[in-house]
PDB file of C-alpha atoms in Angstrom:
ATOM      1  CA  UNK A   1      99.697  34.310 134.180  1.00 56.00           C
ATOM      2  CA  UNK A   2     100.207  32.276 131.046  1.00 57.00           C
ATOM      3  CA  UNK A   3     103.392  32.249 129.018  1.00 57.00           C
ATOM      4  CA  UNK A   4     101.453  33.857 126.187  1.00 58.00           C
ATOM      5  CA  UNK A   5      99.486  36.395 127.682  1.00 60.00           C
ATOM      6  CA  UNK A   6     103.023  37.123 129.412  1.00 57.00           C
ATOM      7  CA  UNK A   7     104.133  37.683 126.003  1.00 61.00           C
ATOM      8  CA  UNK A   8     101.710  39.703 124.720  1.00 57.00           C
ATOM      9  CA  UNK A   9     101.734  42.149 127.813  1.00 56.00           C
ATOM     10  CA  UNK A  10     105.514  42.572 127.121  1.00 56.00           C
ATOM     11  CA  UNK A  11     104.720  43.370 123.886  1.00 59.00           C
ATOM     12  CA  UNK A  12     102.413  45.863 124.511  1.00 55.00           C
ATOM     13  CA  UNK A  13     104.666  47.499 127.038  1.00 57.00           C
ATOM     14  CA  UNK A  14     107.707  47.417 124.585  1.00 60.00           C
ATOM     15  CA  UNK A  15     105.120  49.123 121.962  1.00 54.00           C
ATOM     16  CA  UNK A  16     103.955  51.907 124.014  1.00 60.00           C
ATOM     17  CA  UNK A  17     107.718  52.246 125.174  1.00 53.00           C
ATOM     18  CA  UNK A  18     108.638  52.257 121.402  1.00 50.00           C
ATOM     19  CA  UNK A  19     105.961  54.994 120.843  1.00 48.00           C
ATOM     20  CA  UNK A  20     106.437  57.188 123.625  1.00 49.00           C
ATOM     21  CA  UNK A  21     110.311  57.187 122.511  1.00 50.00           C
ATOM     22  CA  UNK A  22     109.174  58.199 119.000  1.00 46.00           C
ATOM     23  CA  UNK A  23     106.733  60.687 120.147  1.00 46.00           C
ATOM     24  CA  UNK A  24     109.309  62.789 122.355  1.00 43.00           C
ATOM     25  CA  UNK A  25     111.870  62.296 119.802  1.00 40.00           C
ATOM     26  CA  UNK A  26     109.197  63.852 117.273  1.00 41.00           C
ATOM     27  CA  UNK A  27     108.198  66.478 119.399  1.00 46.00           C
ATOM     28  CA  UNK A  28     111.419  67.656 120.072  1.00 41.00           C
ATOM     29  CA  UNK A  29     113.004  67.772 116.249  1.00 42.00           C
ATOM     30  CA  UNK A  30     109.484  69.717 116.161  1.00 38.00           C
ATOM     31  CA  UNK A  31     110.364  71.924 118.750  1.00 42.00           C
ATOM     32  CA  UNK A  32     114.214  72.886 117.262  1.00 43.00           C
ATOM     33  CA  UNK A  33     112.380  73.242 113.808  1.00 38.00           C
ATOM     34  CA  UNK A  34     110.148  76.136 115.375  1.00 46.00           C
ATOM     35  CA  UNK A  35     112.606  77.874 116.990  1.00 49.00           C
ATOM     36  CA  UNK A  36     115.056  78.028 113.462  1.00 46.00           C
ATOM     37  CA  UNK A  37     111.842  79.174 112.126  1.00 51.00           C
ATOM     38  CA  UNK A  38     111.065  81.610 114.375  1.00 56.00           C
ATOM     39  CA  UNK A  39     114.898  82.836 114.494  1.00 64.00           C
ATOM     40  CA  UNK A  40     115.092  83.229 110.622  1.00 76.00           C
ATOM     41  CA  UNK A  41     111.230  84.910 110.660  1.00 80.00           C
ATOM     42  CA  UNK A  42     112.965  86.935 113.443  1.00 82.00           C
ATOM     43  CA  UNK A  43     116.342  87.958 111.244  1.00 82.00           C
ATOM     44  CA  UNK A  44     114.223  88.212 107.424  1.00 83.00           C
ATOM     45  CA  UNK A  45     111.910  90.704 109.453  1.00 86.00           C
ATOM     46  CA  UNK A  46     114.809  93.199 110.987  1.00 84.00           C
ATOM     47  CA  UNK A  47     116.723  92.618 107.455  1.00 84.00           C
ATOM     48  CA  UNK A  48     113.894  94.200 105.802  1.00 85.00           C
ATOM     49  CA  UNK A  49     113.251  97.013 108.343  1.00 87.00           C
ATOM     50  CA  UNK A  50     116.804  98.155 108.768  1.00 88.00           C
ATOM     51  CA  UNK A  51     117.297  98.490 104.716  1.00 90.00           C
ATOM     52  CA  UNK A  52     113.523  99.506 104.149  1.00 91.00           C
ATOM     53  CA  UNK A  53     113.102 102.156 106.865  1.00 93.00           C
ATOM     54  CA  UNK A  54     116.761 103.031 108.848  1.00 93.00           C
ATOM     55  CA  UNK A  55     118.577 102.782 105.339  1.00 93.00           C
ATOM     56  CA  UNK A  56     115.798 104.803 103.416  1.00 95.00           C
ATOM     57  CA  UNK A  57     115.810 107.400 106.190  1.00 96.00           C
ATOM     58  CA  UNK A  58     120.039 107.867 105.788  1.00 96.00           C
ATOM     59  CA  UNK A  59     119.134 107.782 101.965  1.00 96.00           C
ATOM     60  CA  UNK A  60     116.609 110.547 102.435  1.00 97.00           C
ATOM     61  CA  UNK A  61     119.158 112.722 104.296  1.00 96.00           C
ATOM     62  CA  UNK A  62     121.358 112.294 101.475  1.00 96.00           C
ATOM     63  CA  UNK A  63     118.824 113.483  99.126  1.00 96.00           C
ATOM     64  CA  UNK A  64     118.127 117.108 101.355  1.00 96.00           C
ATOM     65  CA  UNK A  65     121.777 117.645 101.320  1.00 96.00           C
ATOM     66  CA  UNK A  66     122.652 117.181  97.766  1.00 95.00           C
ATOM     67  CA  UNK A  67     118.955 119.689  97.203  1.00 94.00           C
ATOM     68  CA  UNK A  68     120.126 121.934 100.066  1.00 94.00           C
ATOM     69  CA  UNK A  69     124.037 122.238  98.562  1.00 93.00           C
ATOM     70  CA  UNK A  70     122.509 122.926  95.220  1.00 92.00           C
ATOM     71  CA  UNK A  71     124.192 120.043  93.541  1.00 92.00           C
ATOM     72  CA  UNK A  72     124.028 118.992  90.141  1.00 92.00           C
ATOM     73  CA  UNK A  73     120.854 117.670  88.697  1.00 91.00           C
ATOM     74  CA  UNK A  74     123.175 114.277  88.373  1.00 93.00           C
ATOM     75  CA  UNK A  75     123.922 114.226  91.763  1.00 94.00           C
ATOM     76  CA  UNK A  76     120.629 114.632  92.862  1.00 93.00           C
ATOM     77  CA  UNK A  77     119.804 111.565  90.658  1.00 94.00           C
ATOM     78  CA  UNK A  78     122.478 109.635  92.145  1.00 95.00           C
ATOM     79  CA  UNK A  79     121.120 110.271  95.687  1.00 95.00           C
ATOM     80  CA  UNK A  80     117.064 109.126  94.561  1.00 95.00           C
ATOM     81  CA  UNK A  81     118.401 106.010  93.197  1.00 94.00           C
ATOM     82  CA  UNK A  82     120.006 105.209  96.172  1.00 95.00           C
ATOM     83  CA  UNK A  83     117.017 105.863  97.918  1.00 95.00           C
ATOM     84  CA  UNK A  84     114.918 104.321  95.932  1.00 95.00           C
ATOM     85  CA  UNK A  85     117.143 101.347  95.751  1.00 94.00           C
ATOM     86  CA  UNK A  86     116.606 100.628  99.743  1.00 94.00           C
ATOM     87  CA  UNK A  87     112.693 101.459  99.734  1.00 95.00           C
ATOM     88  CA  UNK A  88     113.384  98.233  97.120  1.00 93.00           C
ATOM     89  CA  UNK A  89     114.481  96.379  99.217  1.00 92.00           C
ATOM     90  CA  UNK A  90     112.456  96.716 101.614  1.00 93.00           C
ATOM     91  CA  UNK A  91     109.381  95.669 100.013  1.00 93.00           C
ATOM     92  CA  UNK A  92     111.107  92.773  98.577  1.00 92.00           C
ATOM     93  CA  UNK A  93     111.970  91.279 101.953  1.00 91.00           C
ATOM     94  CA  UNK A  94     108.338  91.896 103.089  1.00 93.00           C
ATOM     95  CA  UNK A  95     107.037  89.936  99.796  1.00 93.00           C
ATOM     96  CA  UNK A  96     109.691  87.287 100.996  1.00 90.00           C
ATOM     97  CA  UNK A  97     107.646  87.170 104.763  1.00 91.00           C
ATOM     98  CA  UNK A  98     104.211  87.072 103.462  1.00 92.00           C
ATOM     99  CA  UNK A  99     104.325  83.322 103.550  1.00 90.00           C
ATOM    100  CA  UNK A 100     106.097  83.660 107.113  1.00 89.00           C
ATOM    101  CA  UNK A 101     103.131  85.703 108.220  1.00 89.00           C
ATOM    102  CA  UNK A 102     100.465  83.246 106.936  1.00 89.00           C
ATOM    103  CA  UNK A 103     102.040  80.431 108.670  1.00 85.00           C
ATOM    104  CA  UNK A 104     102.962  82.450 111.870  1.00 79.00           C
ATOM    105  CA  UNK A 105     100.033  84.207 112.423  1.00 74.00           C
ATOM    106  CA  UNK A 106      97.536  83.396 109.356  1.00 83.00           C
ATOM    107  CA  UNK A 107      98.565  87.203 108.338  1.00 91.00           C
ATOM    108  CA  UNK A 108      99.692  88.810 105.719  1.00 94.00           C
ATOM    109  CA  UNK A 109     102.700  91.229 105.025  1.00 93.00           C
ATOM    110  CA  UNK A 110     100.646  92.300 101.755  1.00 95.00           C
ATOM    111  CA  UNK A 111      99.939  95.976 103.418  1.00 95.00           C
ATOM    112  CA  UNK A 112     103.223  96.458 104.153  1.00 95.00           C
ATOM    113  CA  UNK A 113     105.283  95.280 100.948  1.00 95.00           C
ATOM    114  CA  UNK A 114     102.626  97.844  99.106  1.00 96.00           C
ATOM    115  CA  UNK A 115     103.602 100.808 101.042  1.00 96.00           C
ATOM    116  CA  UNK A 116     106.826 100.646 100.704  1.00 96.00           C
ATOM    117  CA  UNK A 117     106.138  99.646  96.255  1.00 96.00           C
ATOM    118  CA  UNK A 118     104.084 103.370  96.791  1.00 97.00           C
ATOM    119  CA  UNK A 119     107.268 105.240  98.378  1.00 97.00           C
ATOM    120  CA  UNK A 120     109.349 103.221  96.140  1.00 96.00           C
ATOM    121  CA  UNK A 121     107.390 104.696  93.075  1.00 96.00           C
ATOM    122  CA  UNK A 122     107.303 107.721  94.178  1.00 96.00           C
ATOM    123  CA  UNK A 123     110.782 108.437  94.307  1.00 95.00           C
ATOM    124  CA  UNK A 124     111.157 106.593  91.055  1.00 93.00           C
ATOM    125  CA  UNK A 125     108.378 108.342  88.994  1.00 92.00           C
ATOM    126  CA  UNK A 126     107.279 111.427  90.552  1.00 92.00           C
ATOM    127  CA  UNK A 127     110.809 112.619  91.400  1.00 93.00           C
ATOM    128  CA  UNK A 128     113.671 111.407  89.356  1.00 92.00           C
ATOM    129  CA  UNK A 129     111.618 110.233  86.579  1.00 91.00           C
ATOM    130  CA  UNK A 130     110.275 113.826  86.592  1.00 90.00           C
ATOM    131  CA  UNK A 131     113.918 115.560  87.024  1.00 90.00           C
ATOM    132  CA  UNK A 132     115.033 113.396  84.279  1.00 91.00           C
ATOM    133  CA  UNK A 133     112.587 114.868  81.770  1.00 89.00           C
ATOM    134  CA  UNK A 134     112.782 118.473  83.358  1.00 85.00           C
ATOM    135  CA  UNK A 135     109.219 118.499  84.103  1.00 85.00           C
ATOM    136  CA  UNK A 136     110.563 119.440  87.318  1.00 84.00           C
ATOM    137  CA  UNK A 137     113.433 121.568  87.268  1.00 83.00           C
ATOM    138  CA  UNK A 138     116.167 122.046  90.064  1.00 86.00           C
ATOM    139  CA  UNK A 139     115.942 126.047  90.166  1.00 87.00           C
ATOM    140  CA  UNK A 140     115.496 127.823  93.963  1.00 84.00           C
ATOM    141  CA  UNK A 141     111.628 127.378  94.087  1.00 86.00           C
ATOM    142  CA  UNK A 142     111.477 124.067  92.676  1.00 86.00           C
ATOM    143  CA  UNK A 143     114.325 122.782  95.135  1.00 88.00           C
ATOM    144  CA  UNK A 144     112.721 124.671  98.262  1.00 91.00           C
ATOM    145  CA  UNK A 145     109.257 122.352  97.628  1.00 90.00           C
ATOM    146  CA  UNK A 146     111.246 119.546  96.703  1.00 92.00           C
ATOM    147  CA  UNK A 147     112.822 119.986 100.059  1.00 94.00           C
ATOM    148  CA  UNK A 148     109.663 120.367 101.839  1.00 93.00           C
ATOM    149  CA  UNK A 149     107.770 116.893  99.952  1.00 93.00           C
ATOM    150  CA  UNK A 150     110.970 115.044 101.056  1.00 94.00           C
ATOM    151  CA  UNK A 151     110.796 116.481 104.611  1.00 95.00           C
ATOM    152  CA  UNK A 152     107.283 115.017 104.970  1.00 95.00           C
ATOM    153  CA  UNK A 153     108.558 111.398 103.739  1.00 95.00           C
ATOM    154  CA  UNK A 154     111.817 111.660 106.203  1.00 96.00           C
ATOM    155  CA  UNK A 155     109.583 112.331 108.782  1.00 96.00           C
ATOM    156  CA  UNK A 156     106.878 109.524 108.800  1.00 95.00           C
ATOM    157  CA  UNK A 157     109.433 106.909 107.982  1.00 96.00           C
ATOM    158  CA  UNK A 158     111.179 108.184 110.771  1.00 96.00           C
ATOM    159  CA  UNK A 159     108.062 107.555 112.842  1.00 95.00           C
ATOM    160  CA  UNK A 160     107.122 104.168 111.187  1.00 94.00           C
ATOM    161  CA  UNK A 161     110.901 103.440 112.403  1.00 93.00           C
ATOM    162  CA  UNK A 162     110.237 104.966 115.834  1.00 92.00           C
ATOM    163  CA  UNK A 163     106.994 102.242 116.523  1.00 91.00           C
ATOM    164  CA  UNK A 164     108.866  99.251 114.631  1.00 87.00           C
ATOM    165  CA  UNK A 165     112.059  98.927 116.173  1.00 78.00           C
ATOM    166  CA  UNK A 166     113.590  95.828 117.242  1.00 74.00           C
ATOM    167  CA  UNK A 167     112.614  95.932 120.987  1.00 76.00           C
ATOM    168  CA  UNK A 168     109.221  96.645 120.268  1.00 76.00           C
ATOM    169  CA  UNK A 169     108.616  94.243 117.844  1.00 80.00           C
ATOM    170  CA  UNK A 170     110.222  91.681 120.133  1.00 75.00           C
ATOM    171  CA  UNK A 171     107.431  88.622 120.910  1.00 77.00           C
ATOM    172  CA  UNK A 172     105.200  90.521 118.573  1.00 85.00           C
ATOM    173  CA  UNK A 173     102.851  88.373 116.474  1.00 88.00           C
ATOM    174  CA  UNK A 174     102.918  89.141 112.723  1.00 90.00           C
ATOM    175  CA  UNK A 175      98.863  89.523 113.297  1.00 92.00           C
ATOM    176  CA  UNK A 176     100.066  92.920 115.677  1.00 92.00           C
ATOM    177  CA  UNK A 177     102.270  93.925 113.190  1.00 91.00           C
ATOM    178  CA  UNK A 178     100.045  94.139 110.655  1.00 93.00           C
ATOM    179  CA  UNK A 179      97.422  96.069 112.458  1.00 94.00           C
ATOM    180  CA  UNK A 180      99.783  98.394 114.103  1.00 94.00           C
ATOM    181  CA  UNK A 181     101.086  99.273 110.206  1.00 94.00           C
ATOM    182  CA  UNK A 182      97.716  99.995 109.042  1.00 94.00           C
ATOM    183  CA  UNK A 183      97.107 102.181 112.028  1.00 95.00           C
ATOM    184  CA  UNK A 184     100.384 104.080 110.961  1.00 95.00           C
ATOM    185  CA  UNK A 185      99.686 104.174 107.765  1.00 95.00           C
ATOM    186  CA  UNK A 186      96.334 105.725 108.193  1.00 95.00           C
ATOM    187  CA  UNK A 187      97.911 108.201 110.392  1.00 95.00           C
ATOM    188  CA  UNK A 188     100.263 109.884 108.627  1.00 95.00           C
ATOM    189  CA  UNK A 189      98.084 110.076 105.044  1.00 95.00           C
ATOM    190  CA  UNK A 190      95.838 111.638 106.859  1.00 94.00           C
ATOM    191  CA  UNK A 191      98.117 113.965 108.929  1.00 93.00           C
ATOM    192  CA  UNK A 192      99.148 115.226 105.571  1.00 91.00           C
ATOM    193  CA  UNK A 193      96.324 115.068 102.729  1.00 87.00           C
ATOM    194  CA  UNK A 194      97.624 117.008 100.169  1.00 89.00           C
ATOM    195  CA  UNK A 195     100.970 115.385  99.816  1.00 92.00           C
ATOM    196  CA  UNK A 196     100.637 113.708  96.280  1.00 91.00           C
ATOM    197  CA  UNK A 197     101.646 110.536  97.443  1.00 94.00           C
ATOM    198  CA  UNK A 198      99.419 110.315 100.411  1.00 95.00           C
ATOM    199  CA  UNK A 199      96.559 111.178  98.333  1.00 94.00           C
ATOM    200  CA  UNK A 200      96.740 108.386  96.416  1.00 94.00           C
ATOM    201  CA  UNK A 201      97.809 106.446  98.769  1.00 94.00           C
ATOM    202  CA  UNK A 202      94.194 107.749 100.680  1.00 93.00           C
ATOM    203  CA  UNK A 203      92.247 106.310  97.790  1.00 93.00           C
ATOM    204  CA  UNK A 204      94.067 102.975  97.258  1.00 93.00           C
ATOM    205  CA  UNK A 205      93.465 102.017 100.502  1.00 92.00           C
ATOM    206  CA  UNK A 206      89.914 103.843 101.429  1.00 90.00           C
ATOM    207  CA  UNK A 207      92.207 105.292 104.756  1.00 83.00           C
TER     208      UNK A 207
END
């Protein structure tokens, strides 16, 4: 072989060295950049469904007590704010993963984040804002059906809870999780239709 072509072959053989070295080197920064990703989708998602549903669901127990004990209308306030203020937070965090979902699993958390805004206003407008102005008052009867709406919400965000729990939502794809919530959803506005929340909740989404 000929001192140039000798050359050249080395070359080529330091080249494809060169850019094999670059290409594992690539693939594994690649690799650790997935798996932070994956760990922060992983640690944004339970953030946002142990404030949005296990906080709520303490919140709402908070709320029957202070209706059950026949506490003052401030009280009662005190407790819906605090309520309100975790049903907050959880559809912040799920506005937050909407872009995580699109790049995850070309998804979207859009369903979710709106469900809880709908609980959120609900406590906001048809129950404090309402107490506030005394268009609903805080005598016996009042407080009984106030108990009774309340029981309803404590009770499907306990399910919701129950079927998105960390272990089952382990190796889930965001794609799942967004089908499984709009089979929840669908479930429980139409397990109870003439809750006012879940009928509008019925027409908003055509459930």
């Amino acid at each position: 072989m000929k001192k140039g072509e000798k050359m050249k072959k080395n070359i080529a053989i330091i080249v494809l060295t060169v850019g094999l070295i670059i290409s594992l080197f690539l693939n594994y920064q690649m690799k650790g950049y997935k798996e932070v990703q994956q760990r922060d989708y992983n640690l944004k998602l339970n953030h946002g469904l142990q404030i949005g549903l296990k906080q709520s669901i303490e919140n709402v127990d908070y709320v029957l007590k202070s209706l059950q004990n026949n506490s003052s209308k401030e009280t009662v306030l005190y407790t819906l704010g605090n309520l309100a203020v975790s049903l907050k937070v959880g559809e912040e965090a799920f506005i937050f993963l909407n872009a995580d979902f699109q790049e995850l699993g070309s998804s979207s958390s859009n369903l979710i984040y709106s469900v809880f805004r709908d609980f959120y206003g609900y406590v906001r407008a048809d129950l404090s804002d309402d107490i506030v102005s005394n268009q609903q008052s805080l005598e016996q009867d009042s407080r009984s059906q106030l108990v009774k709406d309340i029981e309803i919400l404590k009770k499907d965000l306990e399910y919701i809870d129950s079927q998105f729990n960390e272990q089952v939502l382990k190796d889930r794809s965001p794609k799942w999780i967004e089908d499984k919530w709009k089979e929840l959803i669908a479930e429980i506005v139409n397990r109870n239709p003439n809750f006012k929340l879940y009928e509008r909740m019925k027409l908003k989404y055509n459930l």
